[in-house]
Coordinates of C-alpha atoms in Angstrom, one line a residue:
M20 CA 62.0 83.1 107.4
L21 CA 62.5 86.7 108.1
A22 CA 60.0 88.9 106.6
S23 CA 59.8 93.1 105.6
C24 CA 56.9 94.6 108.1
V25 CA 55.7 96.7 105.9
R26 CA 56.1 94.7 102.2
P27 CA 55.7 91.7 101.0
C28 CA 59.0 90.7 100.7
V29 CA 60.8 87.2 102.8
W30 CA 64.7 87.6 103.0
S31 CA 65.4 83.8 101.7
G32 CA 68.9 84.2 102.4
R33 CA 71.5 86.3 103.7
L34 CA 71.6 88.6 101.3
L35 CA 68.7 91.4 100.3
V36 CA 68.7 93.6 97.0
A37 CA 66.3 96.0 96.7
R38 CA 63.6 97.2 94.6
H39 CA 60.3 99.4 94.0
L40 CA 58.0 97.8 95.2
T41 CA 53.6 98.2 95.5
E42 CA 52.1 97.5 98.5
R43 CA 51.2 94.3 96.9
G44 CA 54.7 93.3 96.4
D45 CA 55.1 93.8 93.0
A46 CA 57.8 94.8 91.6
V47 CA 57.6 98.2 89.5
P48 CA 61.1 98.7 87.2
D49 CA 61.2 102.2 86.5
H50 CA 64.5 103.0 88.9
R51 CA 67.0 101.8 91.4
A52 CA 66.1 101.3 94.2
P53 CA 66.8 103.4 96.7
G54 CA 65.1 106.3 94.8
R55 CA 65.6 109.7 95.3
R56 CA 62.0 110.9 95.4
C57 CA 60.5 107.2 96.6
A58 CA 60.2 105.2 100.0
C59 CA 61.5 102.1 98.5
G60 CA 64.8 100.3 99.6
I61 CA 66.8 98.0 103.2
Y62 CA 65.3 100.0 105.7
A63 CA 68.6 99.9 108.5
V64 CA 68.7 102.0 111.8
H65 CA 71.8 103.5 113.5
R66 CA 70.4 102.0 117.2
I67 CA 68.6 99.1 118.3
D68 CA 66.2 101.9 120.4
S69 CA 65.6 103.6 117.7
P70 CA 61.8 104.3 118.0
W71 CA 61.3 103.9 114.5
L72 CA 61.4 100.1 115.4
E73 CA 58.3 100.6 118.0
R74 CA 56.6 101.8 114.6
L75 CA 56.9 98.9 112.4
G76 CA 56.4 96.0 115.1
G77 CA 58.4 96.3 118.4
A78 CA 59.1 93.5 120.9
G79 CA 57.3 91.5 118.2
T80 CA 60.4 92.0 116.0
M81 CA 63.1 90.0 115.3
M82 CA 66.3 92.7 115.0
G83 CA 69.6 92.0 113.3
A84 CA 72.7 93.6 112.1
V85 CA 73.7 94.3 108.6
R86 CA 76.6 95.2 105.9
L87 CA 75.3 97.3 103.2
S88 CA 76.2 98.0 99.8
G89 CA 75.4 99.5 96.1
L90 CA 73.8 103.2 96.5
V91 CA 73.0 103.6 99.8
R92 CA 70.6 106.9 101.6
R93 CA 70.3 108.1 104.2
H94 CA 66.8 108.1 106.0
K95 CA 65.6 111.5 107.7
D96 CA 67.9 111.4 111.5
E97 CA 66.6 107.9 112.4
G98 CA 69.2 105.4 109.4
V99 CA 69.4 104.7 105.8
R100 CA 67.9 102.6 102.9
A101 CA 69.8 100.6 100.7
E102 CA 70.1 98.7 97.7
V103 CA 71.6 95.8 99.2
A104 CA 71.5 94.5 102.6
E105 CA 73.3 91.4 104.2
I106 CA 72.7 89.4 107.5
I107 CA 75.3 89.7 109.6
A108 CA 74.0 88.7 112.8
L109 CA 70.2 88.6 114.7
A110 CA 69.3 89.7 118.3
R111 CA 68.4 87.3 121.0
P112 CA 64.9 88.7 121.3
S113 CA 64.2 89.8 125.3
T114 CA 60.6 88.0 124.6
P115 CA 58.8 85.2 123.1
L116 CA 58.5 85.6 119.0
C117 CA 55.6 84.3 117.1
A118 CA 55.5 84.3 112.8
H119 CA 53.1 87.1 112.1
T120 CA 53.2 89.7 109.2
H121 CA 51.7 92.9 108.3
F122 CA 50.9 92.1 104.1
P123 CA 48.2 89.4 103.1
A124 CA 50.4 85.9 104.0
P125 CA 49.8 83.2 101.3
Q126 CA 47.2 80.8 101.9
A127 CA 50.0 78.3 102.7
C128 CA 51.8 80.5 105.2
R129 CA 48.3 81.5 107.4
S130 CA 48.7 78.2 109.7
L131 CA 52.2 79.1 110.2
L132 CA 51.4 82.7 111.7
A133 CA 50.5 81.8 114.7
E134 CA 53.5 78.9 115.6
P135 CA 56.3 80.3 118.1
V136 CA 59.3 80.9 116.3
D137 CA 62.6 79.8 117.1
P138 CA 65.3 82.1 117.4
E139 CA 68.5 79.5 117.4
E140 CA 66.9 78.2 113.9
V141 CA 66.5 81.2 112.5
A142 CA 70.0 82.1 113.2
A143 CA 71.0 78.9 112.1
R144 CA 68.8 79.6 108.7
Y145 CA 71.2 82.3 108.2
A146 CA 74.4 81.1 109.0
V147 CA 74.8 83.8 111.5
P148 CA 75.8 84.2 115.2
L149 CA 72.6 85.1 117.7
V150 CA 73.5 87.5 119.9
D151 CA 72.8 89.9 123.0
P152 CA 71.3 93.0 121.9
R153 CA 73.4 94.5 124.1
H154 CA 76.0 93.4 122.1
L155 CA 75.0 94.1 117.9
T156 CA 76.5 97.1 117.8
M157 CA 79.4 95.7 118.6
V158 CA 79.5 92.6 116.7
A159 CA 78.2 94.9 113.7
L160 CA 81.2 97.2 113.9
E161 CA 83.4 94.4 113.3
H162 CA 82.0 94.5 109.5
G163 CA 82.0 97.7 108.6
S164 CA 81.9 100.9 110.1
L165 CA 78.8 103.4 111.2
L166 CA 77.1 105.1 108.8
W167 CA 75.7 109.0 109.7
P168 CA 75.3 108.3 113.1

C-alpha cells in the first residue's frame, strides 16, 4: 500500500480525503483540510524533478499523478495542498524500491518494511497504469489541467 512520507496515513484506495493529523496520526477535527494557517492536506508537486520530492524520500519514493478536488491551496512555488486526491497513474521507479516509512510502523507491519516492492503489483492494487516517469505529466493532463505552474 502507498503511504504518506511524513504522517501515519495510508492510501487504502485510489481516493484519499485529507484530515488534519497530528504527528502520531490522530485526527484533529478543528478545521477542514487543507487549513489556511496549517500544514495539513495532501501535498502534490507540479514537476517530477521537484526538489521537494528529494526532501521527502528521494529515489525511494514512488511517484504518481493525482486528480485533486475539494479545497485546493497553493503551497509555496513547489505545488499544492488539497482536500481530496485520486491516484490516476503511478510512475515506474528508476531504482528498486523497498517498503519503508518515516513514521513508527505498527508491530504487524514491521516485517514488511524490508521487503522489495513490485511496482506492477502496486499499480494493479490501485487499478492505475504504471508509466514511464517522462510520460507522467502527459497522462495527468489527460485527466485535468495543471494548477499554478
